[in-house]
Coordinates of C-alpha atoms and ligand atoms in Angstrom, one line a residue:
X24 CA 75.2 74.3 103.2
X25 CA 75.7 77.2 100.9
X26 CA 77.6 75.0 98.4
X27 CA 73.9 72.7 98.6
X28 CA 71.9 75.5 97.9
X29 CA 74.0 76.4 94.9
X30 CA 74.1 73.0 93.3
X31 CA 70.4 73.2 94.2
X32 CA 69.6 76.3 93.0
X33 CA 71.7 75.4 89.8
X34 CA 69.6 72.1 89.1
X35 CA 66.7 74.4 90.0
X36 CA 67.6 77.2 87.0
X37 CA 68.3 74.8 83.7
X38 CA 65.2 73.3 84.2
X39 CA 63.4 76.4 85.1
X40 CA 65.2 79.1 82.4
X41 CA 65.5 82.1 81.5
X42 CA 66.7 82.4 85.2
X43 CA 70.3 82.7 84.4
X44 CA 72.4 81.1 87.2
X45 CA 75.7 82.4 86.4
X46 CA 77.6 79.1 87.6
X47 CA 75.4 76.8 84.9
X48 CA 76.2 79.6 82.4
X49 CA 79.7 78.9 83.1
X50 CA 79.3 75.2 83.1
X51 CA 77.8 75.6 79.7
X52 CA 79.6 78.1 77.7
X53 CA 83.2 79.2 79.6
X54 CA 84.2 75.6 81.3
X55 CA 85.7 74.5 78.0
X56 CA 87.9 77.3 77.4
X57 CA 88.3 78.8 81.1
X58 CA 88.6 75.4 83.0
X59 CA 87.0 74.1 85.6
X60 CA 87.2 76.2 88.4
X61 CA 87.7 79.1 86.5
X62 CA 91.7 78.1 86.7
X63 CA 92.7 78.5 83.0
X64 CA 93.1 76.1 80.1
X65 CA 92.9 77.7 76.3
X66 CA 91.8 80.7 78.2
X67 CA 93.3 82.6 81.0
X68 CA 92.1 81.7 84.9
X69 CA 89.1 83.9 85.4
X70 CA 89.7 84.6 89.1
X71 CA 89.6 88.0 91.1
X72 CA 93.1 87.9 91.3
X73 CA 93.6 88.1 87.8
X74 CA 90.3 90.1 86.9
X75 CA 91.0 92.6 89.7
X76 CA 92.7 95.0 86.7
X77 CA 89.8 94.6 84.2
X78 CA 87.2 97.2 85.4
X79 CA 83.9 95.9 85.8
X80 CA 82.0 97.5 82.3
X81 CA 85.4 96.2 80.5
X82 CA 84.7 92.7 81.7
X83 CA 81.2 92.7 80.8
X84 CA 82.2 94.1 77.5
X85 CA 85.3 91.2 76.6
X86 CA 82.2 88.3 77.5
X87 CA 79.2 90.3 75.2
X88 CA 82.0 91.1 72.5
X89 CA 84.8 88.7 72.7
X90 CA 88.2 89.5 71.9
X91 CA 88.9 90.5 68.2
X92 CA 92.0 88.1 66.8
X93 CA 91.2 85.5 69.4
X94 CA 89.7 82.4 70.7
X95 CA 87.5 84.5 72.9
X96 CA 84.0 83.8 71.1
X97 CA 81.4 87.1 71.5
X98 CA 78.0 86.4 73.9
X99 CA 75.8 89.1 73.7
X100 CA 73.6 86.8 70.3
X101 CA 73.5 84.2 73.0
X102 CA 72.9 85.6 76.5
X103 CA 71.1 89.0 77.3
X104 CA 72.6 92.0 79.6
X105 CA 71.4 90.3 83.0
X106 CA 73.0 86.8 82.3
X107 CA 76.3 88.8 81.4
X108 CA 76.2 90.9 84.1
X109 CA 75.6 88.0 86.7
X110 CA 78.3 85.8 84.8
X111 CA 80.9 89.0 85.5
X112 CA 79.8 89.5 88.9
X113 CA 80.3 85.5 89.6
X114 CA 84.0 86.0 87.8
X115 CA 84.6 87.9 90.8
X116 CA 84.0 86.1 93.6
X117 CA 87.0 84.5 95.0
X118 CA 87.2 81.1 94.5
X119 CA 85.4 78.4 97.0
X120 CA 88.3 75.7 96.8
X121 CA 91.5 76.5 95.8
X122 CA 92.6 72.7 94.2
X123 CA 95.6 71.1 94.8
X124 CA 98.5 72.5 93.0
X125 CA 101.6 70.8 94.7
X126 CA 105.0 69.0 93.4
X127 CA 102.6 66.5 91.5
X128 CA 100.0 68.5 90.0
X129 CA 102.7 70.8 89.1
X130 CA 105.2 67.7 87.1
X131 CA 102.2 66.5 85.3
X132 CA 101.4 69.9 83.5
X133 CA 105.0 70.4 81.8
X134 CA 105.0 70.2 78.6
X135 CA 108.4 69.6 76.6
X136 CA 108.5 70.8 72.9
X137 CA 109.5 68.0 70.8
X138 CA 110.3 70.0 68.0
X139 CA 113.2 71.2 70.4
X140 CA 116.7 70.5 69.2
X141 CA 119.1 72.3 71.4
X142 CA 121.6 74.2 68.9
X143 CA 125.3 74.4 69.5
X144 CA 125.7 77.9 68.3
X145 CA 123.5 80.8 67.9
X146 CA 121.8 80.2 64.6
X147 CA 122.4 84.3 64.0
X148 CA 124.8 86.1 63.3
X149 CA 124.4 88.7 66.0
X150 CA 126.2 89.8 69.3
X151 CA 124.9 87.1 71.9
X152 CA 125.2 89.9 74.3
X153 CA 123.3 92.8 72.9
X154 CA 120.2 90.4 72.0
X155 CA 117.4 92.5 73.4
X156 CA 113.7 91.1 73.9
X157 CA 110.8 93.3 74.1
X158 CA 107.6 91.8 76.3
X159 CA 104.1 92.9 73.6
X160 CA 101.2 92.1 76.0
X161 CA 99.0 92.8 73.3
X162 CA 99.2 89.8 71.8
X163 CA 101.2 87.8 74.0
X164 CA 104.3 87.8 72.1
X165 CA 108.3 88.2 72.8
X166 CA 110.1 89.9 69.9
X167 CA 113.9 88.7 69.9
X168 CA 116.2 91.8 68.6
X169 CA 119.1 92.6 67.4
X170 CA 120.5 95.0 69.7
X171 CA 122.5 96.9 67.1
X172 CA 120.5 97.0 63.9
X173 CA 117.3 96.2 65.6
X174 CA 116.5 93.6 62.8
X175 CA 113.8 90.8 64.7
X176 CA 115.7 87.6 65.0
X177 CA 112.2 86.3 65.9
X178 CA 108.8 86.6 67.4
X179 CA 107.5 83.9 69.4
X180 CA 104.0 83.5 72.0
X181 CA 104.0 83.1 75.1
X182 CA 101.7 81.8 77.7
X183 CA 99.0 84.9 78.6
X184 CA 99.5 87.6 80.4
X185 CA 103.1 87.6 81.1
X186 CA 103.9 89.3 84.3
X187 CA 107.2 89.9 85.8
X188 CA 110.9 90.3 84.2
X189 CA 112.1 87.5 82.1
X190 CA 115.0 86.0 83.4
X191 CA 118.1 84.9 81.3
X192 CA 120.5 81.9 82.5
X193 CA 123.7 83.6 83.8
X194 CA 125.5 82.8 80.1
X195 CA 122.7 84.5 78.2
X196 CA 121.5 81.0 76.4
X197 CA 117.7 81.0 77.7
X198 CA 115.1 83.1 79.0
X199 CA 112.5 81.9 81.6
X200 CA 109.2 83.9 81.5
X201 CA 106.4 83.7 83.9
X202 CA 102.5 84.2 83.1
X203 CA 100.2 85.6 85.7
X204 CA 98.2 82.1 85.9
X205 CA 101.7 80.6 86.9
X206 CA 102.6 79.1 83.5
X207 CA 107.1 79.3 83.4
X208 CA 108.2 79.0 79.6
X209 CA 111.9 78.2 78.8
X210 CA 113.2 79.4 75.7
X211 CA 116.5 78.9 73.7
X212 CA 117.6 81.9 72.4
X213 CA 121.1 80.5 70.4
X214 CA 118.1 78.2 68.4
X215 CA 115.0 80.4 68.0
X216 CA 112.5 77.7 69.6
X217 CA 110.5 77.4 72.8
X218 CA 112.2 74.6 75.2
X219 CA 109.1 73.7 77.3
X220 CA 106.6 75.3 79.8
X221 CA 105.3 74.3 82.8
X222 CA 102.3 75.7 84.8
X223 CA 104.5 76.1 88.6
X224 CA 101.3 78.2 90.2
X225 CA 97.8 78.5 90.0
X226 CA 98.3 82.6 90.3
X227 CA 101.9 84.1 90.2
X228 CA 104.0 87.1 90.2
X229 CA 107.4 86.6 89.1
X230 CA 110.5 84.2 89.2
X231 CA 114.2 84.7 89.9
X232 CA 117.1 82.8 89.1
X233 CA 119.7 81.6 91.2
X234 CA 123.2 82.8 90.1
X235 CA 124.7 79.5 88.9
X236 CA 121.3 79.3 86.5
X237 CA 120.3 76.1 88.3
X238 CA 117.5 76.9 90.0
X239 CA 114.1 79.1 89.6
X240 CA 112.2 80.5 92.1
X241 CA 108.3 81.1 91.4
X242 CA 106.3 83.2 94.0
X243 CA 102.8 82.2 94.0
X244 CA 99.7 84.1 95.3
X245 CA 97.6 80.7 94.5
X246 CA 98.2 78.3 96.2
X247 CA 100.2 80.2 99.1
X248 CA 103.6 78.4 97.9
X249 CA 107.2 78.6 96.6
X250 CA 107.8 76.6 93.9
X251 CA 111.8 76.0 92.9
X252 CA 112.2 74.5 89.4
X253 CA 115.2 72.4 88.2
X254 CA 116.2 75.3 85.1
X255 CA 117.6 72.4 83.1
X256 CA 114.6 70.4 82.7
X257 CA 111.8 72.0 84.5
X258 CA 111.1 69.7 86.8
X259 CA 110.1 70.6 90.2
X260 CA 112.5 70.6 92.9
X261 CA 110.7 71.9 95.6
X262 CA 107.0 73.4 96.5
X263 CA 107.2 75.1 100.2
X264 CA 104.3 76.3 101.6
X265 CA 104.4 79.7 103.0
X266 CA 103.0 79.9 106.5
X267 CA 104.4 82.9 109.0
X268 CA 105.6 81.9 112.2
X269 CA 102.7 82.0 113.9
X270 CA 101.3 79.8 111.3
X271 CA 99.5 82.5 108.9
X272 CA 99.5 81.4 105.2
X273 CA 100.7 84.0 103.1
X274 CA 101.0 85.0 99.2
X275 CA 104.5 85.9 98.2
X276 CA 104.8 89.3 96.7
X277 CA 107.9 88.8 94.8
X278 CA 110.8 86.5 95.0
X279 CA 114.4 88.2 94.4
X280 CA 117.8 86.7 93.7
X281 CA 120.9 87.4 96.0
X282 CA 123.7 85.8 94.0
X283 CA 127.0 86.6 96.8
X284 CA 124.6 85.0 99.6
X285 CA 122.9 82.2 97.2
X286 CA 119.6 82.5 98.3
X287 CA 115.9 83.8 97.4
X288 CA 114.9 86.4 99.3
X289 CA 111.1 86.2 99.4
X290 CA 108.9 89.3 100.1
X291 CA 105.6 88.3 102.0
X292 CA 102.1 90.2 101.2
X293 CA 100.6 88.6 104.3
X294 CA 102.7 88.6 107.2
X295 CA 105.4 91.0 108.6
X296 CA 108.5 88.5 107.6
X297 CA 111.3 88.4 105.1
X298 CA 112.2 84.5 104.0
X299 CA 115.7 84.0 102.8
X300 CA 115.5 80.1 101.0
X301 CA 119.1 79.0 100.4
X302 CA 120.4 77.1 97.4
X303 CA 124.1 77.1 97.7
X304 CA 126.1 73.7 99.0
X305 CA 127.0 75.1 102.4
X306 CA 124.4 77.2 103.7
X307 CA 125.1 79.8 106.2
X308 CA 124.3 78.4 110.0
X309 CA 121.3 80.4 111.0
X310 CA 120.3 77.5 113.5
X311 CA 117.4 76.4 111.0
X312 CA 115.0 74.6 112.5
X313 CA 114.4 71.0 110.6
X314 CA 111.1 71.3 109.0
X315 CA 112.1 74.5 107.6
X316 CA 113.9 72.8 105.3
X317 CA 112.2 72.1 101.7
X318 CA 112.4 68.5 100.8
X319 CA 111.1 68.2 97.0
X320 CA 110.1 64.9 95.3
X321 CA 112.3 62.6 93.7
X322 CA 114.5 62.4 90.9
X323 CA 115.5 66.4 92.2
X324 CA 115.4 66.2 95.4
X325 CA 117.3 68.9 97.3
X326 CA 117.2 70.9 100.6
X327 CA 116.6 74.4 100.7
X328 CA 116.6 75.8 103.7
X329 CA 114.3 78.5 105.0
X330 CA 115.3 81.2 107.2
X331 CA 112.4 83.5 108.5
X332 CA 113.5 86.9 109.8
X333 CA 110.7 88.9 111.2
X334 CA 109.8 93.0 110.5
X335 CA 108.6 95.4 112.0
X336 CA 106.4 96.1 109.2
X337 CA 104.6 94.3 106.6
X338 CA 106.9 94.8 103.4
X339 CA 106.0 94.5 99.7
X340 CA 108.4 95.7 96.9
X341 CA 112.3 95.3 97.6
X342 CA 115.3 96.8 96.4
X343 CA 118.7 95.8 98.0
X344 CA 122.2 96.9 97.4
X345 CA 124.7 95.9 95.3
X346 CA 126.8 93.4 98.4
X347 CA 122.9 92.4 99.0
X348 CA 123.6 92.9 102.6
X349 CA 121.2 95.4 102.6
X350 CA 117.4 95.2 101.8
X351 CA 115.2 98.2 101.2
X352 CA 111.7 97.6 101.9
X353 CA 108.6 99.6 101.3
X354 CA 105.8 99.0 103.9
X355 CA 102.5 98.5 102.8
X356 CA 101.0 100.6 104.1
X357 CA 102.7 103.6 101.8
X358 CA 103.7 105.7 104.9
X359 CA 107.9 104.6 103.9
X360 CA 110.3 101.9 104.3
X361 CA 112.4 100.0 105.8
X362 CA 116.1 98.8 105.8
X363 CA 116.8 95.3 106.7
X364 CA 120.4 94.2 107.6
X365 CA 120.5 90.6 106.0
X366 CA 123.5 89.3 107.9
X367 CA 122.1 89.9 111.1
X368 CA 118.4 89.5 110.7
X369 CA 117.2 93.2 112.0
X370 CA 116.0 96.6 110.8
X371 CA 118.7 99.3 110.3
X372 CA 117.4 102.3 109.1
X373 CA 113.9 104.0 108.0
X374 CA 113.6 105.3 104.7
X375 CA 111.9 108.3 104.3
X376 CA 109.5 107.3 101.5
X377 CA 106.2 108.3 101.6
X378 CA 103.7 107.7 98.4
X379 CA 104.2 104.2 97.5
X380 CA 107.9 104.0 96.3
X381 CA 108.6 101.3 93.7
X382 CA 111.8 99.9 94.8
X383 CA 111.4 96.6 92.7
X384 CA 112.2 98.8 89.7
X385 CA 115.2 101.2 91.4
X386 CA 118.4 101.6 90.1
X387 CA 121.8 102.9 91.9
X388 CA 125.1 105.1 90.8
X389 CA 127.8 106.6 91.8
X390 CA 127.5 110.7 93.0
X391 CA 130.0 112.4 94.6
X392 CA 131.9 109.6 97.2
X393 CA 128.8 107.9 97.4
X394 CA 126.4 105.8 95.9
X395 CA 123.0 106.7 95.4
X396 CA 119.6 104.9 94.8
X397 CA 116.8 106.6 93.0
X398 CA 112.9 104.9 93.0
X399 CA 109.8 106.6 91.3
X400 CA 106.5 106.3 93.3
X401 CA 103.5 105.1 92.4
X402 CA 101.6 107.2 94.3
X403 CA 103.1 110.4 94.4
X404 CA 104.9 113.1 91.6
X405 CA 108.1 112.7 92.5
X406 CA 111.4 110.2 92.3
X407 CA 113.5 109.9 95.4
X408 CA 117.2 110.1 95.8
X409 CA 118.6 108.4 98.7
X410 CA 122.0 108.2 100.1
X411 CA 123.3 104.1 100.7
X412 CA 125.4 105.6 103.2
X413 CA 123.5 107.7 105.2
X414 CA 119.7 106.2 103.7
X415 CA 118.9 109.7 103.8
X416 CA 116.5 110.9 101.0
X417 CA 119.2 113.5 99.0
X418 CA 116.5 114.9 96.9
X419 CA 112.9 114.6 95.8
X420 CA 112.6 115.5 92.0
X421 CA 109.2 116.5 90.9
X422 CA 107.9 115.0 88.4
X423 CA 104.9 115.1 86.1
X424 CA 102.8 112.3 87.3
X425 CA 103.4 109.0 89.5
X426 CA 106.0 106.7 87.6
X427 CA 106.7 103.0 87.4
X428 CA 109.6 102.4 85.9
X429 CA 113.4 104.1 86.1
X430 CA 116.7 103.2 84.2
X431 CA 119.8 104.2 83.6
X432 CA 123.3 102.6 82.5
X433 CA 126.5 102.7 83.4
X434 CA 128.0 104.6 80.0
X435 CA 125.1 107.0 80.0
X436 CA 125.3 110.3 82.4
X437 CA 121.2 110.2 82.3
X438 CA 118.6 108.6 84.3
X439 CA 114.9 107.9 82.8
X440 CA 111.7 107.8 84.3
X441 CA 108.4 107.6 82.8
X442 CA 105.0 109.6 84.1
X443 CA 102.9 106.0 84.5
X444 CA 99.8 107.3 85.4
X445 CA 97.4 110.4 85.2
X446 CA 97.3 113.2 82.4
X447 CA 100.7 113.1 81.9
X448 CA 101.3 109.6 80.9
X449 CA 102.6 110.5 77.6
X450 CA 105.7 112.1 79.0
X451 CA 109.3 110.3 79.4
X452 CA 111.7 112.7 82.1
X453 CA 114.9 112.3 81.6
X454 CA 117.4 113.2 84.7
X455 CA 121.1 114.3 85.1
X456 CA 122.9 111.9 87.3
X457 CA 124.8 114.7 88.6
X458 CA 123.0 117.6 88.9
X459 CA 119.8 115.6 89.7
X460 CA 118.1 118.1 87.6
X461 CA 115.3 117.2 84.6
X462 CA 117.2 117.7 81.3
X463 CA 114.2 117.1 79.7
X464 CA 111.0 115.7 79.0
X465 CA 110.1 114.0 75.8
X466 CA 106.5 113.2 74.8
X467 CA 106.8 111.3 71.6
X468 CA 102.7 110.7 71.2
X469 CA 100.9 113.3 72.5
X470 CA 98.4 110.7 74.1
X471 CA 99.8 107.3 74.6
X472 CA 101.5 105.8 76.9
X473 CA 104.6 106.5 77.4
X474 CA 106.6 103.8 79.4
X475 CA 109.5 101.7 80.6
X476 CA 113.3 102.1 79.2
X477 CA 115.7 99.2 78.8
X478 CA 119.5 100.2 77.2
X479 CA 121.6 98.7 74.2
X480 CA 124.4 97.0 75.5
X481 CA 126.7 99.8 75.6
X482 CA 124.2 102.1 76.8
X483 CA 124.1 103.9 73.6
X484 CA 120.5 103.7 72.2
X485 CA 117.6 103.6 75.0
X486 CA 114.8 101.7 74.2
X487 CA 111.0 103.5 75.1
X488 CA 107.5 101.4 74.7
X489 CA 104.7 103.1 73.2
X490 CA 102.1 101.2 75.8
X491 CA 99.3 100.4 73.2
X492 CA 97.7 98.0 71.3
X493 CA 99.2 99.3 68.3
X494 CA 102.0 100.7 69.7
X495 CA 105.7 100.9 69.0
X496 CA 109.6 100.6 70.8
X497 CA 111.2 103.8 70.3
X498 CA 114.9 103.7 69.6
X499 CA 116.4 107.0 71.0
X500 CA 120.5 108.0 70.7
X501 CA 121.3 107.8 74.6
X502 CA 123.8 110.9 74.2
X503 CA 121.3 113.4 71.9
X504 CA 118.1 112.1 72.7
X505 CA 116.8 112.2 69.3
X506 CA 114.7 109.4 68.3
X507 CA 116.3 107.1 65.5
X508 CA 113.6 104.0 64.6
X509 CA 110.3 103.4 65.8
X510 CA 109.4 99.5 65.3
X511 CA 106.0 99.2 65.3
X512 CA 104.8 96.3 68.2
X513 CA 101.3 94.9 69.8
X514 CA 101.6 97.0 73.2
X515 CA 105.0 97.0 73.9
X516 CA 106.0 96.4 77.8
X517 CA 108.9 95.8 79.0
X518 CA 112.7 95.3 76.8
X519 CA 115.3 92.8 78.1
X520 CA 118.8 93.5 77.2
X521 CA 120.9 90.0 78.0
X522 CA 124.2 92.0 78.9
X523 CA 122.6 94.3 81.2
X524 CA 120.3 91.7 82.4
X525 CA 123.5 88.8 83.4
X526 CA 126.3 91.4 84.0
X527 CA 123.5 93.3 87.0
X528 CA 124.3 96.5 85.6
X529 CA 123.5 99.3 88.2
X530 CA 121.0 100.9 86.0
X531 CA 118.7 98.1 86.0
X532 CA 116.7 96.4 88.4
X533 CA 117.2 92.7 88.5
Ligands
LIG618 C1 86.6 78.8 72.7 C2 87.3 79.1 73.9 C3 86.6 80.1 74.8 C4 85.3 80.1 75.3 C5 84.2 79.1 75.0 C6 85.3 81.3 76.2 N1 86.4 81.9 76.2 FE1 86.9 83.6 77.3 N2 88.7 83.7 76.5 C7 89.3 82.7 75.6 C8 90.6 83.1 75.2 C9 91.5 82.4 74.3 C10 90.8 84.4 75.9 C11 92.1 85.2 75.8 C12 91.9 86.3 74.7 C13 93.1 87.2 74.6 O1 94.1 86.7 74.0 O2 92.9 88.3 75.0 C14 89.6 84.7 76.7 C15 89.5 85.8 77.5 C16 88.4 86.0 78.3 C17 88.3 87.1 79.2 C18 89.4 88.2 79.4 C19 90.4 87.7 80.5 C20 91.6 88.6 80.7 O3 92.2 88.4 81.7 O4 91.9 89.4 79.8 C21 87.2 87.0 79.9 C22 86.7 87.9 81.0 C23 86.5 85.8 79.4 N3 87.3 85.3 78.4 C24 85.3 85.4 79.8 C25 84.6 84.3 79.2 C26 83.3 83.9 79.6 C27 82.5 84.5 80.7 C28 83.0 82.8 78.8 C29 81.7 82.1 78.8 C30 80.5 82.8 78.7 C31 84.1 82.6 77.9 N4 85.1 83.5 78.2 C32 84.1 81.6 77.0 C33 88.6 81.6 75.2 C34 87.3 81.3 75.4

């Protein structure tokens, strides 16, 4: 009935303008670009999901000025403020019918370069294992670099809005990176070119690899599915929906690799369960029940099967140790965390972690006879230090601000830890593994954004994003802290550094 009343009241405005009826105005002007049902083509999907970051003035803004440098055309000549403003309120309502988006919808959007001729070397000179890429948002680009002179091997787009950590195949060959509207690019690093993309979600939020680089996991908010990919082709090998097991769907907050147990471990956003999806050739026997298993369409067809271990709490962001027995979870509801014993299905500890920790980007070392874990918090000034023994919180360090992401590497007696949000996002802390004192604090532009640290291979230069449009990497002597180069780069997120990346190096998250 509502759905009448719209078409109705839609047939009603184009003959009877200047009403504006934002879904004509979308018809009319946005369809080509944004696709029907506001799902992406040219443009990005103009859902909640994805707009929920763009505050509502900025949206209005983007559709009455367009986007500088783009395809994004300006509207304020063509429409005035109310139409805009009624267009930007519509971009935010969820969306009526989510459309199919299963194994078949999924083949038919790959696209395979055919430019693409798979090299047999590196066509550069430089150490395959200290190639470092750097994520710049700003324009949507990856820069490949070399990480000893930090000379740009090359600089290639990627779909919009890439969200996540690349993933390289376990011998450092080819990245896979993931686009919030669910787009998976494959790129050959020994050749310089793109391999293919395929669009594996309507609405995703990252992918891992399995550890024999066959297999990629995509966690989808839209639809509410798994989608596994065949790495070598990009074909689809499976799409699972995710339903509790009481039957509630559920959007996957992140998907996470355990290589020694060969199996995604899936974090759920809607119900109070862990998944473990299993890859390997013998499975363990966790008496899985037969439509658990994941049958995916031919030529790839494969079984993964699905074990579903329920918590006591609803957990979002995981971390897990470095036997991936262990998981660390942090509830959603910000009050702390959980740990979850993988081999026998149950909670084991409770963390004490109030503010939001962000576990997905923790790191671990050794201190004392034991190892410890350290996570910044989004919602709180501090970064916790917690025991793997005990899962006792050894310290809280205070901090400037909340923080989002923490490194460190195994040659480097230093931890980092930027200040993500509020006043003090400018400033970098940098921690003594040891003493689990501040060293010091480095604030490199009084004013921008400070964020994210990857490490050369050998840990001696860190690598620090200037977070802005026209922003920079910062290369910084890991021993003195001085800063040695600043390359400039469109808003500079998040730096890949293969070795760390395939060896799991304890100070990064994976
Ligand atoms: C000719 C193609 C085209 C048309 C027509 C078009 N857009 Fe866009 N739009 C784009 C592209 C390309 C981008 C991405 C720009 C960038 O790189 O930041 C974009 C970006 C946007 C964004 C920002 C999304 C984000 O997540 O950052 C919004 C909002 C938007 N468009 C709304 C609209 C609306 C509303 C209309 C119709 C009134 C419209 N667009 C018409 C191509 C188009």
């Amino acid at each position: 009935m509502t759905r009448l009343i719209v078409s109705l009241s839609a047939l009603l405005m184009t003959v009877s303008a200047p009403f504006a009826d934002p879904v004509v105005d979308y018809a009319e002007n946005c369809q080509e670009c944004h696709g029907v049902n506001r799902l992406g083509g040219i443009g990005p999907a103009l859902i909640p999901q994805t707009l929920g970051r763009m505050r509502g003035p900025n949206l209005v803004s983007v559709i009455r000025d367009g986007r500088a440098a783009t395809q994004m055309p300006a509207f304020g000549d063509l429409m005035s403020d109310s139409r805009i403003d009624a267009l930007a309120a519509f971009l935010q309502e969820p969306l009526v019918d989510v459309p199919p988006w299963g194994a078949e919808e999924i083949m038919a959007s790959r696209i395979l370069n055919e430019d693409y001729q798979p090299a047999n070397k590196p066509v550069w000179s430089s150490d395959p294992m200290n190639i470092t890429l750097a994520v710049e948002t700003g324009d949507h680009h990856v820069s490949v670099l070399d990480g000893d002179t930090f000379e740009t091997l090359d600089r290639f787009p990627t779909p919009f809005a890439v969200h996540g950590g690349p993933k390289f195949s376990p011998e450092g060959r080819y990245v896979f990176i993931m686009s919030r509207d669910g787009w998976v690019q494959k790129y050959d690093l020994y050749a310089l070119k793109e391999v293919g993309r395929i669009r594996a979600g309507l609405n995703s939020r990252n992918i891992a690899m399995s550890h024999d680089g066959k297999w990629i996991a995509v966690a989808n908010y839209l639809p509410n599915t798994l989608t596994i990919l065949a790495a070598e082709n990009l074909s689809v090998a499976a799409v699972q929906e995710i339903k509790g097991k009481d039957g509630t769907p559920s959007r996957i907050s992140a998907v996470y690799q355990a290589p020694p147990r060969k199996s995604f471990v899936l974090a759920l956003k809607d119900v109070p369960e862990i998944w473990e999806v299993f890859y390997g050739p013998n499975p363990p026997h966790y008496g899985f029940a037969h439509d658990w298993r994941i049958e995916g369409p031919a030529p790839h067809t494969k079984p993964f099967p699905v074990r579903k271990i329920t918590t006591p709490d609803y957990l979002d962001d995981f971390f897990f140790d470095q036997s991936y027995e262990y998981v660390m979870g942090a509830s959603r509801s910000g009050a702390g965390g959980q740990v979850i014993d993988l081999v026998i299905g149950q909670k084991t500890a409770d963390l004490d972690l109030p503010g939001m920790p962000h576990l997905g980007s923790g790191i671990t070392w050794q201190h004392g006879d034991t190892t410890v874990m350290a996570t910044p918090h989004l919602k709180d000034n501090a970064v916790s230090v917690i025991d793997m023994q005990t899962w006792k919180t050894v310290k809280r360090i205070e901090t400037l601000g909340p923080g989002f992401f923490m490194r460190s590497h195994e040659n480097s007696p230093y931890v980092w830890v930027d200040v993500f949000f509020g006043p003090n996002r400018d400033v970098m802390h940098v921690i003594d593994k040891q003493s689990l004192e501040i060293v010091k604090t480095l604030r490199p532009e009084k004013g921008a954004t400070v964020a994210h640290v990857e490490f050369t291979r050998n840990g001696r230069h860190a690598l620090v994003s200037i977070w802005e449009d026209e922003g920079a990497m910062i290369v910084y002597d890991a021993q003195t802290l001085e800063e040695i180069r600043r390359l400039p780069m469109k808003k500079p997120s998040g730096k890949y550094n293969v070795w760390n990346k395939i060896t799991f190096s304890e100070g990064t998250s994976h």
